[in-house]
Structures are given as C-alpha cells and as structure tokens.
Short mmCIF file of C-alpha atoms and ligand atoms in Angstrom, two decimals:
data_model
loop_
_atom_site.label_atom_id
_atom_site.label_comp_id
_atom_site.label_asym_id
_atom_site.label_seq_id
_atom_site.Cartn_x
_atom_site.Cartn_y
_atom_site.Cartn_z
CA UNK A 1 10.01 29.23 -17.04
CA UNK A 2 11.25 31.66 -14.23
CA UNK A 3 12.22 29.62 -10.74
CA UNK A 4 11.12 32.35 -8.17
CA UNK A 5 7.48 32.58 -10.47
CA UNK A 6 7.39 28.60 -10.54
CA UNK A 7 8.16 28.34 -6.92
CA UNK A 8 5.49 31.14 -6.12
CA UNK A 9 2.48 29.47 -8.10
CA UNK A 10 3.34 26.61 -6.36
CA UNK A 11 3.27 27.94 -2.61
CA UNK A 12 -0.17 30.08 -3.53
CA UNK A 13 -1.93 26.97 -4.71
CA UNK A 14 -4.59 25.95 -1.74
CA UNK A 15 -5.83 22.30 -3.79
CA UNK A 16 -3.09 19.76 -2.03
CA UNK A 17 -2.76 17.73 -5.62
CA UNK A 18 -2.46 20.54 -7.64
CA UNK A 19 0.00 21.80 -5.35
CA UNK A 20 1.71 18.02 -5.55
CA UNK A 21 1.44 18.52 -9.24
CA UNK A 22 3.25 22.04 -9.46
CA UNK A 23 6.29 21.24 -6.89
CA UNK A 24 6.76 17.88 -9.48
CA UNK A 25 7.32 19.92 -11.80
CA UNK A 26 9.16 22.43 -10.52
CA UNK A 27 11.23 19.55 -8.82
CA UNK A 28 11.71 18.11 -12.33
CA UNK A 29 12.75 21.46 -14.16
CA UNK A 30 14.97 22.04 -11.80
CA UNK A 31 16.44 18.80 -11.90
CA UNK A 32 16.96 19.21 -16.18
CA UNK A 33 18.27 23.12 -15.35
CA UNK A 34 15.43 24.09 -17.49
CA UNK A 35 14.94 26.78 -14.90
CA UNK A 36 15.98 30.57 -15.12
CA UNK A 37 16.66 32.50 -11.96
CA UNK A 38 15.54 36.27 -11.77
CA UNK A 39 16.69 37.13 -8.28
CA UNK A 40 15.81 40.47 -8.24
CA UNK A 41 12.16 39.65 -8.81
CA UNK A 42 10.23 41.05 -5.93
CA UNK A 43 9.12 38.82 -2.76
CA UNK A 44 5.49 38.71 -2.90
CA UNK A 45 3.89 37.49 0.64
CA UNK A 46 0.93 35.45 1.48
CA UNK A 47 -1.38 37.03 3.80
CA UNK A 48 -2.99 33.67 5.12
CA UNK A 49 -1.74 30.08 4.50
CA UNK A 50 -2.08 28.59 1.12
CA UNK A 51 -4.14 26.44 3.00
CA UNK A 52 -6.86 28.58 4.65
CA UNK A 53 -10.05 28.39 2.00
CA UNK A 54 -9.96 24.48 2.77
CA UNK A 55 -9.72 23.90 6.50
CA UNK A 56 -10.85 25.63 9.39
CA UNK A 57 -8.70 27.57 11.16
CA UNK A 58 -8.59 27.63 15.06
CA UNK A 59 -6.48 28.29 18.35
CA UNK A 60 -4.02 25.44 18.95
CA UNK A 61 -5.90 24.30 22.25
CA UNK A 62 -9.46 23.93 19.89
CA UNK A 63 -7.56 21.57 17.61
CA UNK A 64 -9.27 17.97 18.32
CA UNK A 65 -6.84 15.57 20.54
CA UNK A 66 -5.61 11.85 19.91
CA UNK A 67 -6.62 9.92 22.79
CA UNK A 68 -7.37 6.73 21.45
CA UNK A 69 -6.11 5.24 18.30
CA UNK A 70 -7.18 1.90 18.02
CA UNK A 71 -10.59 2.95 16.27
CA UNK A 72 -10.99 4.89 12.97
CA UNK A 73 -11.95 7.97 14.47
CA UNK A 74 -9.04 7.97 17.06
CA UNK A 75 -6.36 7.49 13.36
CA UNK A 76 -8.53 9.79 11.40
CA UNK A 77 -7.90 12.52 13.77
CA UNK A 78 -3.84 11.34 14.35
CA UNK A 79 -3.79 10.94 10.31
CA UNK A 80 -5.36 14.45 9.82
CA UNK A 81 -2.72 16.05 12.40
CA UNK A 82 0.46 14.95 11.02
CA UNK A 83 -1.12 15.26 7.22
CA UNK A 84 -1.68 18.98 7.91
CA UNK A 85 2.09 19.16 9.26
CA UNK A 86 3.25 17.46 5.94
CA UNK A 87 0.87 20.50 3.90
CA UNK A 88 2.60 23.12 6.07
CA UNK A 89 6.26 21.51 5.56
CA UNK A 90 5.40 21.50 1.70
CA UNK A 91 5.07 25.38 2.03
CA UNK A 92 7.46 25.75 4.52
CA UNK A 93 10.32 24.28 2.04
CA UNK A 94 8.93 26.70 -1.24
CA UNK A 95 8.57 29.15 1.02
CA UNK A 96 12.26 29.51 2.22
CA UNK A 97 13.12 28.56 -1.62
CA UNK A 98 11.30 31.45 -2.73
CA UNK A 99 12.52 34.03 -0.32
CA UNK A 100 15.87 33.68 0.22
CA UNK A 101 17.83 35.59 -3.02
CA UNK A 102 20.91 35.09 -4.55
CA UNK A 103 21.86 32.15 -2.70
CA UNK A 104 23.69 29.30 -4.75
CA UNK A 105 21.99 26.61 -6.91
CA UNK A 106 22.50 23.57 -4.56
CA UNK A 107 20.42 25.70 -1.63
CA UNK A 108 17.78 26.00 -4.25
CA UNK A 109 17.89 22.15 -5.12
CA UNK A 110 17.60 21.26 -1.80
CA UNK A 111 14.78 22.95 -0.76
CA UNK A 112 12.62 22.05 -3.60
CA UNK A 113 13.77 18.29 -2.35
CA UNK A 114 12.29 18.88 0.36
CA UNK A 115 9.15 20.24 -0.54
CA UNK A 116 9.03 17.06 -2.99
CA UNK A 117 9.29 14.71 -0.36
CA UNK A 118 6.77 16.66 1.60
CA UNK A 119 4.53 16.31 -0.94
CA UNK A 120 5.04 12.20 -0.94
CA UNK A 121 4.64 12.59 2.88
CA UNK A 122 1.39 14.48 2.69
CA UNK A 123 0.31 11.99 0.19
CA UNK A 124 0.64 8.80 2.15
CA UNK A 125 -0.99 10.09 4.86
CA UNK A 126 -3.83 11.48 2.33
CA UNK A 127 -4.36 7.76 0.91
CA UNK A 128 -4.61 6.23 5.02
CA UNK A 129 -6.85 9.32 5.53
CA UNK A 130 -9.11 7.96 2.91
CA UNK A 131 -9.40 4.24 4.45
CA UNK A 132 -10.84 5.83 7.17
CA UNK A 133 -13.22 7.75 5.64
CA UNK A 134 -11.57 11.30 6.79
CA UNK A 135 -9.77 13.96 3.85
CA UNK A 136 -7.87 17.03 4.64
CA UNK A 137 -9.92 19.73 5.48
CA UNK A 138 -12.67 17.59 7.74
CA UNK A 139 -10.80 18.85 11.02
CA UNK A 140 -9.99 22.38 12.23
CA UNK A 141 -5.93 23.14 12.55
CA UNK A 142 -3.84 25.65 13.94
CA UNK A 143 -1.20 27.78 11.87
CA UNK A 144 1.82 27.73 14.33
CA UNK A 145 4.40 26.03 11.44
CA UNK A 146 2.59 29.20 8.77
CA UNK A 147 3.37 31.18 11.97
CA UNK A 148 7.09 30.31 12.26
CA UNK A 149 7.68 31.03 8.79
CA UNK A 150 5.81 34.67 8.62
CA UNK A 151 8.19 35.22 11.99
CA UNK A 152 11.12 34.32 10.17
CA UNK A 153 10.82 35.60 6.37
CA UNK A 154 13.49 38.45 6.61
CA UNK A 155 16.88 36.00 7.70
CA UNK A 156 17.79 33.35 6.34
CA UNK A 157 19.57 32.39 9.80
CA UNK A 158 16.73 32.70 11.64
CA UNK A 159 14.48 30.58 9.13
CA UNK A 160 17.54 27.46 9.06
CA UNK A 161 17.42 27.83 12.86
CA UNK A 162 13.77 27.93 13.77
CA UNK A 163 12.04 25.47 10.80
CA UNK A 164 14.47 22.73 9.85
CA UNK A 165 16.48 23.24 13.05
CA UNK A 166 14.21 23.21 15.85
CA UNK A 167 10.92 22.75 14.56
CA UNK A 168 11.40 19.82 12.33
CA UNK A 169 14.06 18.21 14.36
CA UNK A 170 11.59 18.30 16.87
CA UNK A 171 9.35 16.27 14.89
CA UNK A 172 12.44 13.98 14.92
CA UNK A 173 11.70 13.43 18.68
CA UNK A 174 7.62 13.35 18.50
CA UNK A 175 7.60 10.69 15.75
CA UNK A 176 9.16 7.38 17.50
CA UNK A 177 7.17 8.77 20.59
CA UNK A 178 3.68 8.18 18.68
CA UNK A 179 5.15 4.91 16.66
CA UNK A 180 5.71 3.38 20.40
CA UNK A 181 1.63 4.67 21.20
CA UNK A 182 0.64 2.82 17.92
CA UNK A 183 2.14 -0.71 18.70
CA UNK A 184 0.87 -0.64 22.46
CA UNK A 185 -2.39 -1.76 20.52
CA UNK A 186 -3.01 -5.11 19.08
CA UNK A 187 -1.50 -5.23 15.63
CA UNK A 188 -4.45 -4.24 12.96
CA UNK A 189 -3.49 -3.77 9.01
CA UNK A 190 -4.65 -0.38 9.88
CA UNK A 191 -1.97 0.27 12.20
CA UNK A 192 0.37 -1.60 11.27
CA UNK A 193 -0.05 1.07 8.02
CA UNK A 194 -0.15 4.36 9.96
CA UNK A 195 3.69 3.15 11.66
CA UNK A 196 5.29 1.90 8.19
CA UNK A 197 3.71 5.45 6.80
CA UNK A 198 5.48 7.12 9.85
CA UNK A 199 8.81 5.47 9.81
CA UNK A 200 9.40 6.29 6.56
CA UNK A 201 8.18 10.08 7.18
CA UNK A 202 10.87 9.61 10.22
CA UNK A 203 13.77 8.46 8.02
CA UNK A 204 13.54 11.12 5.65
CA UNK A 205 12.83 14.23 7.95
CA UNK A 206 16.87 13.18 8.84
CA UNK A 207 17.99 14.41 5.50
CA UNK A 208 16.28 18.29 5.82
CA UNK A 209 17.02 18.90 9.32
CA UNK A 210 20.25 18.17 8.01
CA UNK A 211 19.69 20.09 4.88
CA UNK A 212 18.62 22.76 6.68
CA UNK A 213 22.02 22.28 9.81
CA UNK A 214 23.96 22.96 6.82
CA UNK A 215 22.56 26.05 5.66
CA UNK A 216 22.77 27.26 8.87
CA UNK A 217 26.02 26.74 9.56
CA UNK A 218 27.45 28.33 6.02
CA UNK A 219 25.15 31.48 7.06
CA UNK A 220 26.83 31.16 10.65
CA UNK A 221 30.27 31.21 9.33
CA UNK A 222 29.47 33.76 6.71
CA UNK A 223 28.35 36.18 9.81
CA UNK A 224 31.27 35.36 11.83
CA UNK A 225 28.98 33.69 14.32
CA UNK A 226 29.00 30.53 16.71
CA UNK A 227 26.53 28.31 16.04
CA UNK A 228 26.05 28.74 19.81
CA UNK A 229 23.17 31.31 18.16
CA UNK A 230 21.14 28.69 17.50
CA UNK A 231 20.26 29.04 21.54
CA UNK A 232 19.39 32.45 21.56
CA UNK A 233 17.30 32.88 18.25
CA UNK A 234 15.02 29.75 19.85
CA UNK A 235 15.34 31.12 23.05
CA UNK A 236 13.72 34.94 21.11
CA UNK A 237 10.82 32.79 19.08
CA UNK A 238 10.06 30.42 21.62
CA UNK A 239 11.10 31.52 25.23
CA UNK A 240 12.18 28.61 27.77
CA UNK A 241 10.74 25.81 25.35
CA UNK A 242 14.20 24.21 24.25
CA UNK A 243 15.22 23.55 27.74
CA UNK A 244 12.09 21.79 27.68
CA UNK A 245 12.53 18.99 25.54
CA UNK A 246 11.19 15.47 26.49
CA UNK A 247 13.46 12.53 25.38
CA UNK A 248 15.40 13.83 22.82
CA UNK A 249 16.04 11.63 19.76
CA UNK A 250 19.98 11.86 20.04
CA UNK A 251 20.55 9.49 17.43
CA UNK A 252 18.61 11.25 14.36
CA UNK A 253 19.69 14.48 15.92
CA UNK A 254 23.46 14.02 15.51
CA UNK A 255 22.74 12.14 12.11
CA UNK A 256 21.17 15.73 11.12
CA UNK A 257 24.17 17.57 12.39
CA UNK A 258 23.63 18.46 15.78
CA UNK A 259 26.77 18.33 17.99
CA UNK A 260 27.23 16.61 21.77
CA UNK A 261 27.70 19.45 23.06
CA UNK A 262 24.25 21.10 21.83
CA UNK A 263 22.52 18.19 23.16
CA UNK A 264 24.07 18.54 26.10
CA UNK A 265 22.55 21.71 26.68
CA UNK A 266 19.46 20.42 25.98
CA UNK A 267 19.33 18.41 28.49
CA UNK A 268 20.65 15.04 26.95
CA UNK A 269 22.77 13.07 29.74
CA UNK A 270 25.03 10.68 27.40
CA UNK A 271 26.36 11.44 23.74
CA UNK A 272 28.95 10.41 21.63
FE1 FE2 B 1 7.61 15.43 6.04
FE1 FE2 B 2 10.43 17.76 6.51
#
C-alpha cells in the first residue's frame, strides 16, 4: 500500500470510526515500514470538510454556547465542541501528512501520531457524548480549523506556524481555562469525567505543538529565516489576534518549544 493514497482515503472518509479505523492502520503500517512513498503523486484537495454530510455547517457566532455545565445539556453541548475540534485535528494532522512532499520519514511518522492520538481524543469525548445522550453531528459547527488548513495548503511554514503553532497551542491555553469552569461545580461522576477526559487531551496536545515547533523551525533554518516569522505569518492569517491572548499557558508553551522571548511578546510578564 501507497502512503500518500492511504493517508488520502483516510482524510476523505466523513464516518468518524471508519476514519478511526483507517488512520490505525495507516498508523500501524507505518509503524512496520510496510508503507511505500510515491511523492510525486498528485495533491488531490477536498472541496468541503471530510466532515460536512454529517453535521450542519454554520457561521461561528450560530454555533450553540456553553453557559452552564452542570446539567447534561450544558456538557452535551461543551462535549460536542471540543469533540468536533478533535475531528478537525484528526484531518488537520493527515492533511499536512498528505500535502507536504518529499519531506523525511520522521515528519511523516509524526504527523500520523498525531492524527492517531486525535483519533483517541475524538473518541473519549465520543463515549462522554453518549452518557449524555448527544453524538457528533446533533449540533451545528463552524469550519474555522478546515479553514486554516485550506489557507495554508501551499507552505509548509505557514501550515507549522498557523495549526500546531498558534492554533493548537492555543488550545494549550483554553483547556485549563474550562477544567477550572468544570470544578467550580459540585463534583458529579459526570464531571469529574469530562476534566480527567480533558487533562489527558491537555497533556498530549504538548507533544504536537511541539511536533509541529520543530518542523517549523527546520523549515525556518532551511529558508534562512528567524523564527521571529512566526509573528508576521499570524499577524497575515489572523490580524491583531496574537497580541490578544488571555492568560497564556507559559508552562506547556515553553514545554512545546516556545522561547521567553516569544512569550514576551505576547504579552507574558515573567518567564524563565
Ligand atoms: Fe487532540
Ligand atoms: Fe492536537
């Protein structure tokens, strides 16, 4: 079996455990270098995300809001959030394993690792989704991670910067933010399950941001660039927003790579 094919079947497949079930194996393939690599294979492109013909797409403002989570309804809608998130990271890793040519086997490996533990991430919110009676596709969504990869599919710097680098690591900085809204309520099983569930998803988003600072910075060196570039390909895809950061999570950040001195400039007042 061909990698780039594999990897493709995988990121057009719309049913979230067949989709599980493909990047498993491709995972596993890999893993046994059972895989062969035809890099000049052309780049085919999805016109709509893999997950469009199972939830309803809308605006980011029409997407339903977590207010409350101490009831089922309040989680289901929290659960269905960051469970769509997880779907769109899964594609977000094949994606940028698919695209990116003639790189070398260990950026390949890593990004399939990623989409593996995405899967595991999508699927532990999936089986908390059940208990509440809620399954992917019962509430609309909004494409803006779909979106960031589509704006970033022709550089490989620009897809390192804007998805691992900024988007994920800013899911670094949202997820203790929502673990410390959790345990404001009284403890319930329930809850108690959505922050384990989180905490992991938290410890492991570490490893590709970091995945993902690396890749960067080998395509930054390659270029001759500082990774001072980061700050203006951000500052082109999302204008004013990084100087905009609440409460940065310094800690996970420099575990991922980031340095002082980037944090700095984002606004963070003491680093080491
Ligand atoms: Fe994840
Ligand atoms: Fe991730």
């Amino acid at each position: 079996m061909e990698f780039f094919t594999f990897a493709w079947r995988a990121l057009r497949e719309s049913d979230p455990a067949k989709k599980g079930a493909l990047v498993e194996q491709l995972y596993t393939n890999l893993r046994q270098n059972a895989l062969t690599f035809d890099h000049d294979a052309p780049v085919e492109e999805l016109d709509e995300p893999s997950y469009a013909p199972l939830v309803k797409v809308v605006r980011p403002r029409d997407v339903p809001k977590r207010k409350h989570f101490d009831d089922p309804e309040g989680q289901g809608v929290l659960l269905h959030a960051v469970a769509h998130i997880e779907y769109s990271a899964i594609d977000l890793a094949l994606d940028s394993a698919y695209r990116f040519r003639h790189m070398p086997p260990e950026y390949y490996m890593d990004w399939v690792e990623v989409a593996h533990d995405e899967v595991r991430h999508f699927r532990m919110l999936d089986d908390l989704m059940g208990r509440v009676g809620v399954r992917y596709g019962d509430y609309p969504v909004h494409t803006a991670l779909f979106d960031a990869g589509k704006k970033t599919a022709g550089d490989l710097l620009e897809r390192m910067a804007v998805v691992p680098r900024y988007l994920e690591a800013g899911g670094l900085d949202a997820n203790p933010r929502i673990i410390a809204k959790l345990e404001r309520y009284p403890a319930t099983p329930m809850l108690e399950a959505i922050v384990a569930a989180l905490k992991v998803i938290l410890n492991e988003e570490v490893e590709h941001v970091a995945k993902g600072d690396r890749w960067f910075k080998r395509a930054c060196e390659e270029r001759g660039l500082s990774p001072d570039v980061y700050f203006d390909i951000v500052e082109r895809f999302y204008p004013g927003l990084e100087s905009k950061r609440l409460q940065l999570n310094v800690e996970a950040r420099r575990a991922a790579g980031f340095a002082c001195s980037e944090l700095k400039r984002m606004g963070v007042q003491k680093c080491e």
